[in-house]
Amino acid sequence: MTSSRFLLLSLLLCLLPVCLSCPALCRCFSRRAEVVCDSTPFDSFPSDSLPQNTSILTIQFTNISTITETHLNRTPNLQELHLFSNQIQNLGPHLLRGLPKLRSLDLTDNKLTNLPANVFSHAPLESLVLKNNQIEIAGEDWLSENSTLTWLDLSGNRLTKIPGSLFGKLPNLDNLDLPNNRLEKVTERSLDALTKLERLNLNNNKIDTLDSTVFQKNLNLTHLFISRNKLQKLPQGLFRNLVNLQHLNLEENQLQTMAPGSLDSLVSLEEEGLDLAGNPWTCDGKIEYLWRWMNKNKSRVFLPDTVKCAAPPALIGRSVVSLTQSEIKAAA
C-alpha cells in the first residue's frame, strides 16, 4: 500500500467512533457514542476532549459546580445528558442552545436553587429530571411555549406551590413527579393544562385540602399518588372524571370518613389499586359507604385488613371490612 493510500485510509478511519478521543478518567463506548465520567477529581467540565459524535454523556459523582452553553458546544449530537450527584449550583442561560437533538436531561442530586430564564428552552426535551435539589420556585420562563416535555420530575426540592404557570407550557406532559416537597395545597386550576397527564405523584407533602375540581381536566390519569399528606377529608366529586384511574394511593393521611359516592366513578381501578391504610378512620354511621364499597370491591383494595378504625373506642383496631352493619349502627 502506498503512503498516500495509507494516509487516506487512516483519515477515513478517524472519521469513525473508534478513532475518537476519550477524556482522561472517563470511559468511552464508541459503538453507542457514549461517554461516562464518574471520578471525584473532576472539578471542571471536560468539554475540550469529548468526542464530537457523543450522543449519551454521563458525568456523575464529581466536583463540577457550573455548566454553561460553552461547555456543551463540542457535542451537538447529544441526545441524553446525565449530570447526577455532582456539585452543580449554577446553570448558564441558554444552556441547551446548540443541542438540537437533546431529548433527556437529568440533574438529580445537585445543589440547584434559582435557574435562569430560558435555561431549558432551546432543545426538544422530552424528559427533565431535577430531583433532589434545593429549588423553591419552578419558573414559568424555564421552557418555551408548547414544550415537547412528556416527563418532569421536581421531587425532593423545596416547592411550596404548584407551578401552574409552568404547567401551562406543557401540553404534552404525561408524567409529573412532585413528591417530597413542601406543597400545602393544589389550587383549583393549576393542573388544567395537563390534559395528557397519566401519572401524578404528590406523595409526602403537606397538602391538607383539595378542591373538588382540581382533577377535572386530567381525564387520562391512570396513576395518582397522594400518600403521606395531611388530607382530613376528600370533597365529593373529586374523582368524578377519573374513569381511567387504575391506581390511587391515599395512604397515611388524616382521613376519617369517605363521602357517599366518592369512589363510584373509579371503574378502572385494578386489583389492589386503592391504598387507604394508615388513616384514622372513624367507624360510626358515616363509615357505612366506605364499608359497603370495600366489601363489594375488596380485591381492588391493597391489604384491606390494614384499613382500620381509630374510633370509636369499642372498635379501635378493627378493620373496616370486618365490621357488621349492627356495629356501625350502634356506633352512629
mmCIF file of C-alpha atoms in Angstrom:
data_model
loop_
_atom_site.group_PDB
_atom_site.id
_atom_site.type_symbol
_atom_site.label_atom_id
_atom_site.label_comp_id
_atom_site.label_asym_id
_atom_site.label_seq_id
_atom_site.Cartn_x
_atom_site.Cartn_y
_atom_site.Cartn_z
ATOM 1 C CA MET A 1 0.000 0.000 0.000
ATOM 2 C CA THR A 2 1.422 3.394 -0.986
ATOM 3 C CA SER A 3 1.909 6.025 1.695
ATOM 4 C CA SER A 4 -0.761 8.278 0.147
ATOM 5 C CA ARG A 5 -3.349 5.472 0.152
ATOM 6 C CA PHE A 6 -2.418 4.555 3.712
ATOM 7 C CA LEU A 7 -2.831 8.170 4.786
ATOM 8 C CA LEU A 8 -6.232 8.391 3.096
ATOM 9 C CA LEU A 9 -7.386 5.178 4.777
ATOM 10 C CA SER A 10 -6.230 6.463 8.158
ATOM 11 C CA LEU A 11 -8.124 9.685 7.692
ATOM 12 C CA LEU A 12 -11.274 7.784 6.755
ATOM 13 C CA LEU A 13 -10.948 5.550 9.797
ATOM 14 C CA CYS A 14 -10.567 8.579 12.025
ATOM 15 C CA LEU A 15 -13.992 9.694 10.982
ATOM 16 C CA LEU A 16 -15.353 6.647 12.776
ATOM 17 C CA PRO A 17 -16.072 6.457 16.523
ATOM 18 C CA VAL A 18 -13.187 4.015 17.079
ATOM 19 C CA CYS A 19 -10.696 6.794 16.384
ATOM 20 C CA LEU A 20 -12.281 9.407 18.603
ATOM 21 C CA SER A 21 -10.522 10.644 21.725
ATOM 22 C CA CYS A 22 -11.716 9.947 25.237
ATOM 23 C CA PRO A 23 -11.285 12.328 28.196
ATOM 24 C CA ALA A 24 -8.932 11.263 30.958
ATOM 25 C CA LEU A 25 -10.685 9.494 33.860
ATOM 26 C CA CYS A 26 -13.661 8.712 31.614
ATOM 27 C CA ARG A 27 -14.853 5.632 29.775
ATOM 28 C CA CYS A 28 -15.969 5.786 26.159
ATOM 29 C CA PHE A 29 -18.191 3.298 24.357
ATOM 30 C CA SER A 30 -17.768 4.019 20.692
ATOM 31 C CA ARG A 31 -20.464 1.684 19.364
ATOM 32 C CA ARG A 32 -23.199 3.706 21.068
ATOM 33 C CA ALA A 33 -21.279 7.011 21.152
ATOM 34 C CA GLU A 34 -21.462 7.114 24.955
ATOM 35 C CA VAL A 35 -19.101 8.764 27.444
ATOM 36 C CA VAL A 36 -19.182 8.115 31.201
ATOM 37 C CA CYS A 37 -17.161 10.243 33.631
ATOM 38 C CA ASP A 38 -17.574 9.367 37.311
ATOM 39 C CA SER A 39 -14.326 10.271 39.020
ATOM 40 C CA THR A 40 -14.282 12.570 42.069
ATOM 41 C CA PRO A 41 -11.199 14.586 40.965
ATOM 42 C CA PHE A 42 -13.240 16.205 38.199
ATOM 43 C CA ASP A 43 -13.881 19.854 39.052
ATOM 44 C CA SER A 44 -14.466 21.253 35.565
ATOM 45 C CA PHE A 45 -16.443 20.121 32.558
ATOM 46 C CA PRO A 46 -14.279 18.016 30.169
ATOM 47 C CA SER A 47 -15.586 19.716 27.044
ATOM 48 C CA ASP A 48 -12.286 20.050 25.171
ATOM 49 C CA SER A 49 -11.682 16.299 24.981
ATOM 50 C CA LEU A 50 -15.177 14.952 24.415
ATOM 51 C CA PRO A 51 -15.751 13.084 21.129
ATOM 52 C CA GLN A 52 -17.809 15.301 18.847
ATOM 53 C CA ASN A 53 -20.200 12.481 17.969
ATOM 54 C CA THR A 54 -21.124 11.820 21.610
ATOM 55 C CA SER A 55 -24.854 11.082 21.876
ATOM 56 C CA ILE A 56 -25.010 9.958 25.532
ATOM 57 C CA LEU A 57 -22.969 11.760 28.183
ATOM 58 C CA THR A 58 -22.933 10.854 31.868
ATOM 59 C CA ILE A 59 -20.973 12.898 34.398
ATOM 60 C CA GLN A 60 -21.640 11.781 37.963
ATOM 61 C CA PHE A 61 -20.078 11.891 41.452
ATOM 62 C CA THR A 62 -17.719 14.767 40.576
ATOM 63 C CA ASN A 63 -16.969 18.222 41.970
ATOM 64 C CA ILE A 64 -18.250 20.105 38.915
ATOM 65 C CA SER A 65 -20.245 23.124 40.139
ATOM 66 C CA THR A 66 -21.147 25.005 36.938
ATOM 67 C CA ILE A 67 -22.213 24.092 33.430
ATOM 68 C CA THR A 68 -22.789 26.516 30.557
ATOM 69 C CA GLU A 69 -23.682 26.592 26.884
ATOM 70 C CA THR A 70 -19.965 26.816 26.008
ATOM 71 C CA HIS A 71 -19.241 23.533 27.772
ATOM 72 C CA LEU A 72 -21.724 21.721 25.542
ATOM 73 C CA ASN A 73 -20.776 23.308 22.216
ATOM 74 C CA ARG A 74 -18.452 20.439 21.298
ATOM 75 C CA THR A 75 -21.193 17.797 21.424
ATOM 76 C CA PRO A 76 -24.028 18.951 19.113
ATOM 77 C CA ASN A 77 -25.270 15.366 18.676
ATOM 78 C CA LEU A 78 -26.169 14.842 22.329
ATOM 79 C CA GLN A 79 -29.435 13.002 22.864
ATOM 80 C CA GLU A 80 -29.071 12.217 26.576
ATOM 81 C CA LEU A 81 -27.234 14.248 29.233
ATOM 82 C CA HIS A 82 -26.982 12.765 32.735
ATOM 83 C CA LEU A 83 -25.428 15.036 35.363
ATOM 84 C CA PHE A 84 -26.467 13.477 38.651
ATOM 85 C CA SER A 85 -24.720 13.601 42.028
ATOM 86 C CA ASN A 86 -22.350 16.471 41.287
ATOM 87 C CA GLN A 87 -21.951 19.853 42.988
ATOM 88 C CA ILE A 88 -23.733 21.897 40.323
ATOM 89 C CA GLN A 89 -25.072 25.172 41.715
ATOM 90 C CA ASN A 90 -25.399 27.197 38.512
ATOM 91 C CA LEU A 91 -26.656 26.590 35.011
ATOM 92 C CA GLY A 92 -25.771 29.075 32.306
ATOM 93 C CA PRO A 93 -28.573 30.916 30.476
ATOM 94 C CA HIS A 94 -29.418 29.356 27.109
ATOM 95 C CA LEU A 95 -27.738 26.189 28.430
ATOM 96 C CA LEU A 96 -29.089 23.909 25.718
ATOM 97 C CA ARG A 97 -28.672 26.207 22.744
ATOM 98 C CA GLY A 98 -26.795 24.216 20.126
ATOM 99 C CA LEU A 99 -28.209 20.830 21.207
ATOM 100 C CA PRO A 100 -30.995 20.265 18.649
ATOM 101 C CA LYS A 101 -31.190 16.510 19.357
ATOM 102 C CA LEU A 102 -31.254 16.513 23.164
ATOM 103 C CA ARG A 103 -34.234 14.541 24.467
ATOM 104 C CA SER A 104 -33.278 13.752 28.065
ATOM 105 C CA LEU A 105 -31.632 15.854 30.806
ATOM 106 C CA ASP A 106 -31.055 14.543 34.341
ATOM 107 C CA LEU A 107 -29.718 16.854 37.081
ATOM 108 C CA THR A 108 -30.583 14.713 40.105
ATOM 109 C CA ASP A 109 -28.751 15.298 43.399
ATOM 110 C CA ASN A 110 -27.085 18.633 42.777
ATOM 111 C CA LYS A 111 -27.287 21.995 44.558
ATOM 112 C CA LEU A 112 -29.517 23.956 42.204
ATOM 113 C CA THR A 113 -31.607 26.787 43.656
ATOM 114 C CA ASN A 114 -32.535 29.564 41.202
ATOM 115 C CA LEU A 115 -32.419 28.780 37.498
ATOM 116 C CA PRO A 116 -32.148 31.417 34.732
ATOM 117 C CA ALA A 117 -34.876 32.177 32.226
ATOM 118 C CA ASN A 118 -34.945 30.028 29.069
ATOM 119 C CA VAL A 119 -32.498 27.583 30.641
ATOM 120 C CA PHE A 120 -34.276 24.553 29.100
ATOM 121 C CA SER A 121 -35.995 26.225 26.149
ATOM 122 C CA HIS A 122 -33.579 25.565 23.281
ATOM 123 C CA ALA A 123 -33.730 21.774 22.999
ATOM 124 C CA PRO A 124 -36.628 19.405 22.194
ATOM 125 C CA LEU A 125 -36.567 17.872 25.671
ATOM 126 C CA GLU A 126 -38.921 15.025 26.431
ATOM 127 C CA SER A 127 -37.575 14.188 29.889
ATOM 128 C CA LEU A 128 -36.359 16.691 32.512
ATOM 129 C CA VAL A 129 -35.288 15.427 35.946
ATOM 130 C CA LEU A 130 -34.433 17.979 38.649
ATOM 131 C CA LYS A 131 -34.853 15.613 41.580
ATOM 132 C CA ASN A 132 -33.213 16.280 44.967
ATOM 133 C CA ASN A 133 -32.033 19.848 44.530
ATOM 134 C CA GLN A 134 -32.877 22.995 46.521
ATOM 135 C CA ILE A 135 -35.370 24.626 44.162
ATOM 136 C CA GLU A 136 -38.039 26.758 45.871
ATOM 137 C CA ILE A 137 -39.766 28.167 42.780
ATOM 138 C CA ALA A 138 -40.308 26.423 39.447
ATOM 139 C CA GLY A 139 -40.071 29.259 36.935
ATOM 140 C CA GLU A 140 -42.637 29.711 34.195
ATOM 141 C CA ASP A 141 -39.820 31.032 31.980
ATOM 142 C CA TRP A 142 -37.687 27.881 32.101
ATOM 143 C CA LEU A 143 -39.309 26.474 28.975
ATOM 144 C CA SER A 144 -40.816 27.856 25.799
ATOM 145 C CA GLU A 145 -44.495 27.664 24.871
ATOM 146 C CA ASN A 146 -45.802 24.280 23.704
ATOM 147 C CA SER A 147 -42.846 22.386 25.123
ATOM 148 C CA THR A 148 -42.240 18.815 23.943
ATOM 149 C CA LEU A 149 -41.687 17.670 27.533
ATOM 150 C CA THR A 150 -43.515 14.462 28.496
ATOM 151 C CA TRP A 151 -41.873 13.786 31.872
ATOM 152 C CA LEU A 152 -40.992 16.336 34.554
ATOM 153 C CA ASP A 153 -39.501 15.303 37.898
ATOM 154 C CA LEU A 154 -39.265 18.024 40.571
ATOM 155 C CA SER A 155 -39.316 15.675 43.551
ATOM 156 C CA GLY A 156 -37.169 16.276 46.609
ATOM 157 C CA ASN A 157 -36.989 20.061 46.315
ATOM 158 C CA ARG A 158 -38.430 22.912 48.414
ATOM 159 C CA LEU A 159 -41.511 23.828 46.415
ATOM 160 C CA THR A 160 -44.384 25.284 48.430
ATOM 161 C CA LYS A 161 -46.715 25.986 45.486
ATOM 162 C CA ILE A 162 -47.818 24.085 42.409
ATOM 163 C CA PRO A 163 -46.220 25.920 39.451
ATOM 164 C CA GLY A 164 -49.390 26.225 37.386
ATOM 165 C CA SER A 165 -47.925 28.888 35.074
ATOM 166 C CA LEU A 166 -45.119 26.497 34.121
ATOM 167 C CA PHE A 167 -47.559 23.652 33.529
ATOM 168 C CA GLY A 168 -49.404 25.865 31.055
ATOM 169 C CA LYS A 169 -46.454 25.385 28.706
ATOM 170 C CA LEU A 170 -46.503 21.583 28.941
ATOM 171 C CA PRO A 171 -49.396 20.333 26.796
ATOM 172 C CA ASN A 172 -47.643 17.006 26.157
ATOM 173 C CA LEU A 173 -46.766 16.127 29.752
ATOM 174 C CA ASP A 174 -47.871 12.633 30.768
ATOM 175 C CA ASN A 175 -45.736 12.074 33.904
ATOM 176 C CA LEU A 176 -45.347 14.616 36.730
ATOM 177 C CA ASP A 177 -43.390 13.883 39.911
ATOM 178 C CA LEU A 178 -43.713 16.313 42.847
ATOM 179 C CA PRO A 179 -43.193 14.160 45.977
ATOM 180 C CA ASN A 180 -41.021 15.161 48.932
ATOM 181 C CA ASN A 181 -41.578 18.894 48.607
ATOM 182 C CA ARG A 182 -43.378 21.357 50.889
ATOM 183 C CA LEU A 183 -46.613 21.709 48.961
ATOM 184 C CA GLU A 184 -49.548 22.798 51.094
ATOM 185 C CA LYS A 185 -52.318 22.986 48.508
ATOM 186 C CA VAL A 186 -53.146 22.294 44.896
ATOM 187 C CA THR A 187 -55.094 25.268 43.600
ATOM 188 C CA GLU A 188 -58.217 24.567 41.595
ATOM 189 C CA ARG A 189 -56.973 25.316 38.056
ATOM 190 C CA SER A 190 -53.252 24.637 38.449
ATOM 191 C CA LEU A 191 -53.412 21.272 36.632
ATOM 192 C CA ASP A 192 -55.966 22.173 33.957
ATOM 193 C CA ALA A 193 -53.430 22.476 31.123
ATOM 194 C CA LEU A 194 -52.145 18.932 31.698
ATOM 195 C CA THR A 195 -54.821 17.176 29.685
ATOM 196 C CA LYS A 196 -52.489 14.323 28.664
ATOM 197 C CA LEU A 197 -51.279 13.626 32.177
ATOM 198 C CA GLU A 198 -51.274 9.919 33.054
ATOM 199 C CA ARG A 199 -49.189 9.760 36.249
ATOM 200 C CA LEU A 200 -49.209 12.339 39.065
ATOM 201 C CA ASN A 201 -47.160 11.874 42.230
ATOM 202 C CA LEU A 202 -47.837 14.223 45.163
ATOM 203 C CA ASN A 203 -46.611 11.909 47.924
ATOM 204 C CA ASN A 204 -45.037 13.191 51.123
ATOM 205 C CA ASN A 205 -46.044 16.852 51.065
ATOM 206 C CA LYS A 206 -48.178 18.962 53.400
ATOM 207 C CA ILE A 207 -51.391 19.079 51.398
ATOM 208 C CA ASP A 208 -54.375 19.389 53.728
ATOM 209 C CA THR A 209 -57.155 20.133 51.269
ATOM 210 C CA LEU A 210 -58.093 19.580 47.630
ATOM 211 C CA ASP A 211 -60.642 21.494 45.576
ATOM 212 C CA SER A 212 -63.357 19.279 44.107
ATOM 213 C CA THR A 213 -62.478 20.396 40.554
ATOM 214 C CA VAL A 214 -58.696 20.085 40.751
ATOM 215 C CA PHE A 215 -58.538 16.947 38.551
ATOM 216 C CA GLN A 216 -61.480 17.793 36.270
ATOM 217 C CA LYS A 217 -59.309 18.232 33.140
ATOM 218 C CA ASN A 218 -56.957 15.307 33.797
ATOM 219 C CA LEU A 219 -59.164 12.716 32.146
ATOM 220 C CA ASN A 220 -56.239 10.478 31.164
ATOM 221 C CA LEU A 221 -54.897 9.954 34.683
ATOM 222 C CA THR A 222 -54.121 6.287 35.356
ATOM 223 C CA HIS A 223 -51.935 6.661 38.473
ATOM 224 C CA LEU A 224 -52.499 9.180 41.287
ATOM 225 C CA PHE A 225 -50.370 9.188 44.431
ATOM 226 C CA ILE A 226 -51.292 11.456 47.374
ATOM 227 C CA SER A 227 -49.939 9.434 50.297
ATOM 228 C CA ARG A 228 -48.291 10.895 53.416
ATOM 229 C CA ASN A 229 -50.016 14.263 53.272
ATOM 230 C CA LYS A 230 -52.441 15.927 55.716
ATOM 231 C CA LEU A 231 -55.758 15.392 53.999
ATOM 232 C CA GLN A 232 -58.604 15.279 56.524
ATOM 233 C CA LYS A 233 -61.386 14.803 54.009
ATOM 234 C CA LEU A 234 -61.962 14.473 50.292
ATOM 235 C CA PRO A 235 -64.552 16.702 48.609
ATOM 236 C CA GLN A 236 -67.445 14.933 46.945
ATOM 237 C CA GLY A 237 -66.851 14.645 43.216
ATOM 238 C CA LEU A 238 -63.048 14.848 43.475
ATOM 239 C CA PHE A 239 -62.581 11.719 41.329
ATOM 240 C CA ARG A 240 -65.691 12.254 39.196
ATOM 241 C CA ASN A 241 -63.862 12.422 35.844
ATOM 242 C CA LEU A 242 -61.097 9.915 36.584
ATOM 243 C CA VAL A 243 -62.703 6.962 34.841
ATOM 244 C CA ASN A 244 -59.302 5.736 33.601
ATOM 245 C CA LEU A 245 -57.646 5.717 37.026
ATOM 246 C CA GLN A 246 -56.015 2.367 37.765
ATOM 247 C CA HIS A 247 -54.052 3.167 40.942
ATOM 248 C CA LEU A 248 -54.926 5.599 43.745
ATOM 249 C CA ASN A 249 -52.754 5.912 46.845
ATOM 250 C CA LEU A 250 -54.218 7.796 49.833
ATOM 251 C CA GLU A 251 -52.130 6.048 52.464
ATOM 252 C CA GLU A 252 -51.117 7.843 55.678
ATOM 253 C CA ASN A 253 -53.268 10.946 55.557
ATOM 254 C CA GLN A 254 -55.748 12.111 58.194
ATOM 255 C CA LEU A 255 -58.887 10.776 56.531
ATOM 256 C CA GLN A 256 -61.687 9.835 58.904
ATOM 257 C CA THR A 257 -64.532 9.130 56.516
ATOM 258 C CA MET A 258 -65.417 8.922 52.826
ATOM 259 C CA ALA A 259 -68.321 10.876 51.349
ATOM 260 C CA PRO A 260 -71.027 8.721 49.728
ATOM 261 C CA GLY A 261 -70.309 8.132 46.037
ATOM 262 C CA SER A 262 -66.680 9.285 46.253
ATOM 263 C CA LEU A 263 -65.264 6.089 44.739
ATOM 264 C CA ASP A 264 -68.102 5.132 42.398
ATOM 265 C CA SER A 265 -66.532 6.675 39.287
ATOM 266 C CA LEU A 266 -63.280 4.705 39.691
ATOM 267 C CA VAL A 267 -64.420 1.939 37.356
ATOM 268 C CA SER A 268 -60.912 1.201 36.051
ATOM 269 C CA LEU A 269 -59.212 0.522 39.381
ATOM 270 C CA GLU A 270 -57.006 -2.539 39.067
ATOM 271 C CA GLU A 271 -56.619 -5.321 41.596
ATOM 272 C CA GLU A 272 -55.061 -3.845 44.780
ATOM 273 C CA GLY A 273 -55.153 -0.476 43.040
ATOM 274 C CA LEU A 274 -56.507 1.527 46.012
ATOM 275 C CA ASP A 275 -54.413 2.102 49.164
ATOM 276 C CA LEU A 276 -56.276 3.558 52.163
ATOM 277 C CA ALA A 277 -54.109 2.279 55.039
ATOM 278 C CA GLY A 278 -52.680 4.470 57.772
ATOM 279 C CA ASN A 279 -55.678 6.809 58.063
ATOM 280 C CA PRO A 280 -57.586 7.365 61.337
ATOM 281 C CA TRP A 281 -60.969 6.088 60.123
ATOM 282 C CA THR A 282 -63.926 6.890 62.377
ATOM 283 C CA CYS A 283 -66.172 3.857 62.260
ATOM 284 C CA ASP A 284 -69.525 5.415 63.051
ATOM 285 C CA GLY A 285 -72.552 5.746 60.801
ATOM 286 C CA LYS A 286 -70.620 7.815 58.260
ATOM 287 C CA ILE A 287 -68.288 4.892 57.505
ATOM 288 C CA GLU A 288 -71.117 2.854 56.002
ATOM 289 C CA TYR A 289 -70.462 3.972 52.431
ATOM 290 C CA LEU A 290 -66.758 3.003 52.603
ATOM 291 C CA TRP A 291 -67.629 -0.251 54.372
ATOM 292 C CA ARG A 292 -70.106 -1.234 51.644
ATOM 293 C CA TRP A 293 -67.766 -0.193 48.824
ATOM 294 C CA MET A 294 -64.799 -2.082 50.271
ATOM 295 C CA ASN A 295 -66.777 -5.277 50.799
ATOM 296 C CA LYS A 296 -68.067 -5.067 47.249
ATOM 297 C CA ASN A 297 -64.624 -4.224 45.778
ATOM 298 C CA LYS A 298 -62.335 -5.995 48.236
ATOM 299 C CA SER A 299 -59.930 -7.227 45.531
ATOM 300 C CA ARG A 300 -59.318 -3.647 44.433
ATOM 301 C CA VAL A 301 -58.082 -2.576 47.872
ATOM 302 C CA PHE A 302 -54.434 -3.045 48.769
ATOM 303 C CA LEU A 303 -54.236 -5.050 52.021
ATOM 304 C CA PRO A 304 -57.850 -4.301 53.034
ATOM 305 C CA ASP A 305 -57.323 -5.634 56.557
ATOM 306 C CA THR A 306 -54.890 -2.758 57.216
ATOM 307 C CA VAL A 307 -57.661 -0.173 56.738
ATOM 308 C CA LYS A 308 -58.548 0.118 60.424
ATOM 309 C CA CYS A 309 -60.797 2.053 62.751
ATOM 310 C CA ALA A 310 -59.284 4.705 65.021
ATOM 311 C CA ALA A 311 -62.621 5.461 66.707
ATOM 312 C CA PRO A 312 -64.974 4.907 68.493
ATOM 313 C CA PRO A 313 -63.135 3.260 71.409
ATOM 314 C CA ALA A 314 -65.037 -0.019 71.114
ATOM 315 C CA LEU A 315 -63.878 -0.509 67.504
ATOM 316 C CA ILE A 316 -60.305 0.772 67.645
ATOM 317 C CA GLY A 317 -58.015 -1.539 65.698
ATOM 318 C CA ARG A 318 -60.811 -3.321 63.821
ATOM 319 C CA SER A 319 -60.517 -3.448 60.060
ATOM 320 C CA VAL A 320 -63.325 -1.607 58.286
ATOM 321 C CA VAL A 321 -64.214 -4.636 56.146
ATOM 322 C CA SER A 322 -64.668 -6.795 59.243
ATOM 323 C CA LEU A 323 -67.416 -4.601 60.697
ATOM 324 C CA THR A 324 -71.033 -5.664 60.777
ATOM 325 C CA GLN A 325 -73.941 -3.398 59.951
ATOM 326 C CA SER A 326 -75.198 -3.677 63.512
ATOM 327 C CA GLU A 327 -71.822 -2.488 64.846
ATOM 328 C CA ILE A 328 -71.889 0.501 62.517
ATOM 329 C CA LYS A 329 -75.434 1.410 63.535
ATOM 330 C CA ALA A 330 -74.570 1.006 67.206
ATOM 331 C CA ALA A 331 -71.659 3.416 66.795
ATOM 332 C CA ALA A 332 -73.746 6.015 64.920
#
